[in-house]
Amino acid sequence: MHVQWTPSAIGEAEFSSGLDLDTQTVRVSSGGLWTQADAERSLVVHKRIIREARLRFGSVKAMIDLRDVIRPTLESALWFQSTNSEIYREDDRIAVVVKSSVFKIQLRRALMVGTREAFLSMDAAEMWLQAYSMMNGRVA
């Protein structure tokens, strides 16, 4: 299952989300300049993919790449926090990759559900996300 949309106008939101069956990981990549409508549209798709991951694997592992989001704000971090509790559960593991230390700090506060961490490095995030699975007997 994989969903992607990229509006044609330059500077608008980009979104890609899918279920990586090999690593049992939900993978999300977002970029561009987001509006509230873009965020709500992506949430509908993301919830559908999370439901599929739960049916297949129980708990969810999610890799969320926000490095290409333009001008992340405190408002976007707060929105992320409010929707976070709708999507994730305590036994989920969430790695978020961002491009600035300021946004990393904001996201650490916003990620209130599940085992979660924010990273500046995709490799570090992937290692953290998959290491947990190996320690707890999951396939990937």
Short mmCIF file of C-alpha atoms in Angstrom, two decimals:
data_model
loop_
_atom_site.label_atom_id
_atom_site.label_comp_id
_atom_site.label_asym_id
_atom_site.label_seq_id
_atom_site.Cartn_x
_atom_site.Cartn_y
_atom_site.Cartn_z
CA MET A 1 0.00 0.00 0.00
CA HIS A 2 1.51 3.31 -1.05
CA VAL A 3 -0.06 6.73 -1.59
CA GLN A 4 1.61 9.80 -3.05
CA TRP A 5 0.49 13.24 -4.15
CA THR A 6 2.42 16.21 -5.41
CA PRO A 7 0.44 19.29 -6.45
CA SER A 8 1.60 20.83 -9.70
CA ALA A 9 2.15 24.35 -8.35
CA ILE A 10 5.68 24.99 -7.15
CA GLY A 11 5.97 25.49 -3.41
CA GLU A 12 2.94 23.46 -2.39
CA ALA A 13 2.91 20.42 -0.14
CA GLU A 14 4.33 17.05 -1.14
CA PHE A 15 3.37 13.86 0.63
CA SER A 16 4.28 10.19 0.31
CA SER A 17 3.18 7.44 2.67
CA GLY A 18 3.41 3.70 2.46
CA LEU A 19 3.80 0.42 4.28
CA ASP A 20 7.24 -1.19 3.93
CA LEU A 21 6.48 -4.90 4.30
CA ASP A 22 10.16 -5.93 4.46
CA THR A 23 10.81 -3.92 7.64
CA GLN A 24 7.18 -3.75 8.84
CA THR A 25 7.47 0.04 8.92
CA VAL A 26 5.10 2.83 7.93
CA ARG A 27 7.18 5.32 5.94
CA VAL A 28 6.09 8.93 5.48
CA SER A 29 7.88 11.71 3.65
CA SER A 30 6.60 15.27 3.53
CA GLY A 31 7.93 18.38 1.88
CA GLY A 32 7.06 21.79 0.59
CA LEU A 33 4.90 24.50 2.07
CA TRP A 34 1.91 23.02 3.91
CA THR A 35 -1.51 24.49 4.56
CA GLN A 36 -4.00 23.21 7.13
CA ALA A 37 -5.97 21.61 4.27
CA ASP A 38 -2.83 19.75 3.13
CA ALA A 39 -2.22 18.49 6.65
CA GLU A 40 -5.81 17.29 7.03
CA ARG A 41 -5.69 15.58 3.62
CA SER A 42 -2.50 13.74 4.53
CA LEU A 43 -3.95 12.69 7.88
CA VAL A 44 -6.83 10.83 6.20
CA VAL A 45 -4.36 8.83 4.09
CA HIS A 46 -1.98 8.28 6.99
CA LYS A 47 -4.72 6.91 9.24
CA ARG A 48 -5.67 4.38 6.55
CA ILE A 49 -2.08 3.14 6.27
CA ILE A 50 -1.71 2.98 10.06
CA ARG A 51 -4.88 0.84 10.26
CA GLU A 52 -3.40 -1.56 7.69
CA ALA A 53 -0.12 -1.76 9.64
CA ARG A 54 -2.04 -2.56 12.85
CA LEU A 55 -3.97 -5.34 11.14
CA ARG A 56 -0.76 -6.90 9.82
CA PHE A 57 1.70 -6.32 12.67
CA GLY A 58 -0.14 -5.22 15.82
CA SER A 59 1.91 -2.28 17.00
CA VAL A 60 3.17 0.33 14.55
CA LYS A 61 6.69 1.41 13.64
CA ALA A 62 6.69 4.71 11.78
CA MET A 63 9.51 6.60 10.06
CA ILE A 64 8.41 10.18 9.37
CA ASP A 65 10.73 12.32 7.24
CA LEU A 66 9.96 16.04 7.60
CA ARG A 67 13.34 17.35 6.41
CA ASP A 68 11.90 18.95 3.27
CA VAL A 69 9.00 20.75 4.94
CA ILE A 70 9.36 24.48 4.34
CA ARG A 71 9.18 26.75 7.37
CA PRO A 72 8.04 24.37 10.09
CA THR A 73 6.39 26.44 12.82
CA LEU A 74 5.35 26.02 16.42
CA GLU A 75 1.77 25.90 15.10
CA SER A 76 2.60 22.92 12.90
CA ALA A 77 4.26 21.14 15.83
CA LEU A 78 1.17 21.77 17.97
CA TRP A 79 -1.11 20.43 15.22
CA PHE A 80 1.13 17.38 14.97
CA GLN A 81 0.76 16.89 18.73
CA SER A 82 -3.04 17.08 18.65
CA THR A 83 -3.36 14.57 15.79
CA ASN A 84 -0.65 12.33 17.22
CA SER A 85 -2.99 11.00 19.91
CA GLU A 86 -5.58 10.10 17.25
CA ILE A 87 -3.12 7.97 15.31
CA TYR A 88 -0.61 6.33 17.63
CA ARG A 89 -0.81 4.14 20.73
CA GLU A 90 1.50 3.53 23.68
CA ASP A 91 3.09 0.41 22.13
CA ASP A 92 3.97 2.18 18.85
CA ARG A 93 7.46 3.37 17.96
CA ILE A 94 7.82 6.64 16.02
CA ALA A 95 10.99 8.15 14.55
CA VAL A 96 10.76 11.65 13.08
CA VAL A 97 13.60 13.15 11.03
CA VAL A 98 13.87 16.94 10.75
CA LYS A 99 16.51 19.35 9.47
CA SER A 100 16.87 21.73 12.43
CA SER A 101 17.59 21.36 16.12
CA VAL A 102 14.83 23.86 16.94
CA PHE A 103 12.19 21.78 15.14
CA LYS A 104 13.64 18.65 16.74
CA ILE A 105 13.06 20.13 20.21
CA GLN A 106 9.52 21.19 19.28
CA LEU A 107 8.69 17.72 17.98
CA ARG A 108 10.06 16.01 21.06
CA ARG A 109 7.47 17.96 23.02
CA ALA A 110 4.75 17.24 20.45
CA LEU A 111 5.30 13.48 20.24
CA MET A 112 3.35 12.54 23.34
CA VAL A 113 2.15 9.02 22.48
CA GLY A 114 4.16 5.84 22.10
CA THR A 115 7.92 5.41 22.16
CA ARG A 116 9.15 8.30 20.08
CA GLU A 117 12.24 10.24 19.17
CA ALA A 118 13.24 13.05 16.81
CA PHE A 119 16.46 12.93 14.80
CA LEU A 120 18.56 15.07 12.49
CA SER A 121 19.99 11.97 10.77
CA MET A 122 17.97 9.47 8.74
CA ASP A 123 20.53 6.74 9.47
CA ALA A 124 20.33 7.30 13.23
CA ALA A 125 16.52 7.27 13.08
CA GLU A 126 16.47 4.03 11.08
CA MET A 127 18.94 2.36 13.43
CA TRP A 128 16.90 3.38 16.50
CA LEU A 129 13.62 2.26 14.93
CA GLN A 130 14.81 -1.15 13.74
CA ALA A 131 17.00 -1.95 16.77
CA TYR A 132 13.92 -1.97 18.96
CA SER A 133 12.31 -4.57 16.72
CA MET A 134 15.31 -6.87 16.94
CA MET A 135 15.38 -6.61 20.74
CA ASN A 136 11.70 -7.47 21.03
CA GLY A 137 11.59 -10.43 18.67
CA ARG A 138 9.83 -8.76 15.74
CA VAL A 139 10.80 -9.88 12.27
CA ALA A 140 12.44 -6.64 11.19
#
